[in-house]
Amino acid sequence: MRTAIQDRLPGLEAAHCIVLPDEHGIRPSTIQRRFEQFHELNPWVLAELERLTAECIEAKFSKISIGMLFELVRYSYGRATLSADDFRLNNDFRSRYARLLIEAHPEWAPHIEVRALRSD
């Protein structure tokens, strides 16, 4: 089983090693399931996306690209995410995070573009 060492994860300094993927060694089959696993292992990602979005709103951005926010998180945290696949912050999860941001902050909806999901 693969393991991933956590270093510099905000708020999770005590955790040193998490076993990936699930207990049967099976990678989740759908984007949604992979996202749920990733989000459970990396709750700080949503918090950081919320912080960055709030900064953009305060700076009077009319539109906020979830892609731009992802790149900022990648730049800032590099190796800090844990994932069962080879991507540290998988682009497949962008739409899910955009929806979580809007769900948590409905007032941000006009600033974040959301399209229909092509798969679940």
PDB file of C-alpha atoms in Angstrom:
ATOM      1  CA  MET A   1       0.000   0.000   0.000  1.00  0.00           C
ATOM      2  CA  ARG A   2       1.230   3.467  -0.833  1.00  0.00           C
ATOM      3  CA  THR A   3       1.706   5.995   1.928  1.00  0.00           C
ATOM      4  CA  ALA A   4       2.111   9.715   1.755  1.00  0.00           C
ATOM      5  CA  ILE A   5       4.099  11.790   4.177  1.00  0.00           C
ATOM      6  CA  GLN A   6       2.407  14.989   5.277  1.00  0.00           C
ATOM      7  CA  ASP A   7       4.667  17.984   5.565  1.00  0.00           C
ATOM      8  CA  ARG A   8       3.586  21.569   6.042  1.00  0.00           C
ATOM      9  CA  LEU A   9      -0.154  20.787   6.065  1.00  0.00           C
ATOM     10  CA  PRO A  10      -1.940  23.662   7.785  1.00  0.00           C
ATOM     11  CA  GLY A  11      -3.570  22.506  10.991  1.00  0.00           C
ATOM     12  CA  LEU A  12      -2.429  18.889  10.678  1.00  0.00           C
ATOM     13  CA  GLU A  13       1.103  19.106  12.052  1.00  0.00           C
ATOM     14  CA  ALA A  14       0.577  16.068  14.320  1.00  0.00           C
ATOM     15  CA  ALA A  15      -0.249  13.716  11.446  1.00  0.00           C
ATOM     16  CA  HIS A  16       2.816  12.127   9.918  1.00  0.00           C
ATOM     17  CA  CYS A  17       1.601   9.424   7.594  1.00  0.00           C
ATOM     18  CA  ILE A  18      -1.731   8.402   6.064  1.00  0.00           C
ATOM     19  CA  VAL A  19      -2.332   5.161   4.161  1.00  0.00           C
ATOM     20  CA  LEU A  20      -3.826   5.501   0.697  1.00  0.00           C
ATOM     21  CA  PRO A  21      -6.229   4.460  -0.991  1.00  0.00           C
ATOM     22  CA  ASP A  22      -9.094   2.692   0.869  1.00  0.00           C
ATOM     23  CA  GLU A  23      -8.756  -0.319   3.172  1.00  0.00           C
ATOM     24  CA  HIS A  24      -9.063  -2.752   0.239  1.00  0.00           C
ATOM     25  CA  GLY A  25      -6.455  -0.972  -1.862  1.00  0.00           C
ATOM     26  CA  ILE A  26      -9.122   0.062  -4.348  1.00  0.00           C
ATOM     27  CA  ARG A  27      -9.219   3.479  -5.932  1.00  0.00           C
ATOM     28  CA  PRO A  28     -12.738   4.973  -5.972  1.00  0.00           C
ATOM     29  CA  SER A  29     -14.369   4.542  -9.368  1.00  0.00           C
ATOM     30  CA  THR A  30     -16.077   7.888  -9.949  1.00  0.00           C
ATOM     31  CA  ILE A  31     -14.822  11.459  -9.885  1.00  0.00           C
ATOM     32  CA  GLN A  32     -17.280  12.208  -7.082  1.00  0.00           C
ATOM     33  CA  ARG A  33     -16.002   9.336  -4.927  1.00  0.00           C
ATOM     34  CA  ARG A  34     -12.372  10.269  -5.591  1.00  0.00           C
ATOM     35  CA  PHE A  35     -13.218  13.864  -4.695  1.00  0.00           C
ATOM     36  CA  GLU A  36     -14.909  12.797  -1.457  1.00  0.00           C
ATOM     37  CA  GLN A  37     -11.848  10.774  -0.460  1.00  0.00           C
ATOM     38  CA  PHE A  38      -9.496  13.610  -1.375  1.00  0.00           C
ATOM     39  CA  HIS A  39     -11.596  16.171   0.478  1.00  0.00           C
ATOM     40  CA  GLU A  40     -11.700  13.958   3.576  1.00  0.00           C
ATOM     41  CA  LEU A  41      -7.890  13.652   3.531  1.00  0.00           C
ATOM     42  CA  ASN A  42      -7.354  17.340   2.717  1.00  0.00           C
ATOM     43  CA  PRO A  43      -9.996  19.491   4.434  1.00  0.00           C
ATOM     44  CA  TRP A  44      -7.571  22.417   4.474  1.00  0.00           C
ATOM     45  CA  VAL A  45      -7.892  22.782   0.672  1.00  0.00           C
ATOM     46  CA  LEU A  46     -11.478  24.078   0.952  1.00  0.00           C
ATOM     47  CA  ALA A  47     -10.460  26.430   3.769  1.00  0.00           C
ATOM     48  CA  GLU A  48      -7.656  27.829   1.623  1.00  0.00           C
ATOM     49  CA  LEU A  49      -9.957  28.203  -1.393  1.00  0.00           C
ATOM     50  CA  GLU A  50     -12.426  30.067   0.851  1.00  0.00           C
ATOM     51  CA  ARG A  51      -9.662  32.375   2.091  1.00  0.00           C
ATOM     52  CA  LEU A  52      -8.467  33.124  -1.443  1.00  0.00           C
ATOM     53  CA  THR A  53     -12.019  33.670  -2.709  1.00  0.00           C
ATOM     54  CA  ALA A  54     -12.748  36.079   0.143  1.00  0.00           C
ATOM     55  CA  GLU A  55      -9.591  38.013  -0.772  1.00  0.00           C
ATOM     56  CA  CYS A  56     -10.736  38.199  -4.408  1.00  0.00           C
ATOM     57  CA  ILE A  57     -14.200  39.389  -3.373  1.00  0.00           C
ATOM     58  CA  GLU A  58     -12.665  42.026  -1.114  1.00  0.00           C
ATOM     59  CA  ALA A  59     -10.426  43.121  -4.015  1.00  0.00           C
ATOM     60  CA  LYS A  60     -13.614  43.617  -6.110  1.00  0.00           C
ATOM     61  CA  PHE A  61     -13.021  40.831  -8.644  1.00  0.00           C
ATOM     62  CA  SER A  62     -16.184  40.543 -10.719  1.00  0.00           C
ATOM     63  CA  LYS A  63     -15.452  36.921 -11.734  1.00  0.00           C
ATOM     64  CA  ILE A  64     -13.293  34.412  -9.902  1.00  0.00           C
ATOM     65  CA  SER A  65     -11.772  31.474 -11.728  1.00  0.00           C
ATOM     66  CA  ILE A  66     -11.602  28.262  -9.735  1.00  0.00           C
ATOM     67  CA  GLY A  67      -8.690  27.384 -12.036  1.00  0.00           C
ATOM     68  CA  MET A  68      -6.768  30.447 -10.870  1.00  0.00           C
ATOM     69  CA  LEU A  69      -7.494  29.534  -7.242  1.00  0.00           C
ATOM     70  CA  PHE A  70      -6.257  25.966  -7.827  1.00  0.00           C
ATOM     71  CA  GLU A  71      -3.000  27.245  -9.295  1.00  0.00           C
ATOM     72  CA  LEU A  72      -2.509  29.559  -6.322  1.00  0.00           C
ATOM     73  CA  VAL A  73      -3.031  26.634  -3.932  1.00  0.00           C
ATOM     74  CA  ARG A  74      -0.605  24.502  -5.966  1.00  0.00           C
ATOM     75  CA  TYR A  75       1.975  27.269  -5.906  1.00  0.00           C
ATOM     76  CA  SER A  76       1.569  27.917  -2.192  1.00  0.00           C
ATOM     77  CA  TYR A  77       1.505  24.353  -0.921  1.00  0.00           C
ATOM     78  CA  GLY A  78       3.279  22.242  -3.505  1.00  0.00           C
ATOM     79  CA  ARG A  79       3.596  18.759  -2.018  1.00  0.00           C
ATOM     80  CA  ALA A  80       1.175  19.229   0.863  1.00  0.00           C
ATOM     81  CA  THR A  81      -1.880  17.346  -0.455  1.00  0.00           C
ATOM     82  CA  LEU A  82      -2.621  13.648  -0.058  1.00  0.00           C
ATOM     83  CA  SER A  83      -4.245  11.725  -2.872  1.00  0.00           C
ATOM     84  CA  ALA A  84      -4.771   8.159  -4.030  1.00  0.00           C
ATOM     85  CA  ASP A  85      -3.887   9.104  -7.600  1.00  0.00           C
ATOM     86  CA  ASP A  86      -0.833  10.745  -9.101  1.00  0.00           C
ATOM     87  CA  PHE A  87      -2.224  14.266  -9.021  1.00  0.00           C
ATOM     88  CA  ARG A  88      -1.669  16.394  -5.942  1.00  0.00           C
ATOM     89  CA  LEU A  89      -4.630  18.686  -6.658  1.00  0.00           C
ATOM     90  CA  ASN A  90      -6.606  17.041  -9.436  1.00  0.00           C
ATOM     91  CA  ASN A  91      -8.289  19.371 -11.936  1.00  0.00           C
ATOM     92  CA  ASP A  92     -11.245  16.954 -11.970  1.00  0.00           C
ATOM     93  CA  PHE A  93     -12.127  18.345  -8.530  1.00  0.00           C
ATOM     94  CA  ARG A  94     -12.411  21.991  -9.574  1.00  0.00           C
ATOM     95  CA  SER A  95     -16.150  21.870 -10.215  1.00  0.00           C
ATOM     96  CA  ARG A  96     -16.767  20.117  -6.904  1.00  0.00           C
ATOM     97  CA  TYR A  97     -14.842  22.762  -4.988  1.00  0.00           C
ATOM     98  CA  ALA A  98     -16.644  25.559  -6.844  1.00  0.00           C
ATOM     99  CA  ARG A  99     -19.946  24.038  -5.744  1.00  0.00           C
ATOM    100  CA  LEU A 100     -18.766  23.679  -2.147  1.00  0.00           C
ATOM    101  CA  LEU A 101     -17.709  27.338  -2.118  1.00  0.00           C
ATOM    102  CA  ILE A 102     -21.134  28.433  -3.359  1.00  0.00           C
ATOM    103  CA  GLU A 103     -22.928  26.088  -0.967  1.00  0.00           C
ATOM    104  CA  ALA A 104     -21.012  27.529   1.991  1.00  0.00           C
ATOM    105  CA  HIS A 105     -21.212  31.133   0.719  1.00  0.00           C
ATOM    106  CA  PRO A 106     -24.292  31.627  -1.515  1.00  0.00           C
ATOM    107  CA  GLU A 107     -23.466  35.329  -1.800  1.00  0.00           C
ATOM    108  CA  TRP A 108     -20.400  34.364  -3.846  1.00  0.00           C
ATOM    109  CA  ALA A 109     -22.489  32.652  -6.559  1.00  0.00           C
ATOM    110  CA  PRO A 110     -22.453  35.645  -8.943  1.00  0.00           C
ATOM    111  CA  HIS A 111     -18.643  35.621  -8.887  1.00  0.00           C
ATOM    112  CA  ILE A 112     -18.029  31.892  -9.460  1.00  0.00           C
ATOM    113  CA  GLU A 113     -19.066  30.308 -12.749  1.00  0.00           C
ATOM    114  CA  VAL A 114     -20.513  26.794 -12.467  1.00  0.00           C
ATOM    115  CA  ARG A 115     -21.362  24.576 -15.410  1.00  0.00           C
ATOM    116  CA  ALA A 116     -23.360  21.351 -15.530  1.00  0.00           C
ATOM    117  CA  LEU A 117     -21.434  18.289 -14.420  1.00  0.00           C
ATOM    118  CA  ARG A 118     -20.644  15.848 -17.220  1.00  0.00           C
ATOM    119  CA  SER A 119     -20.299  12.917 -14.863  1.00  0.00           C
ATOM    120  CA  ASP A 120     -20.900  12.039 -11.214  1.00  0.00           C
TER     121      ASP A 120
END
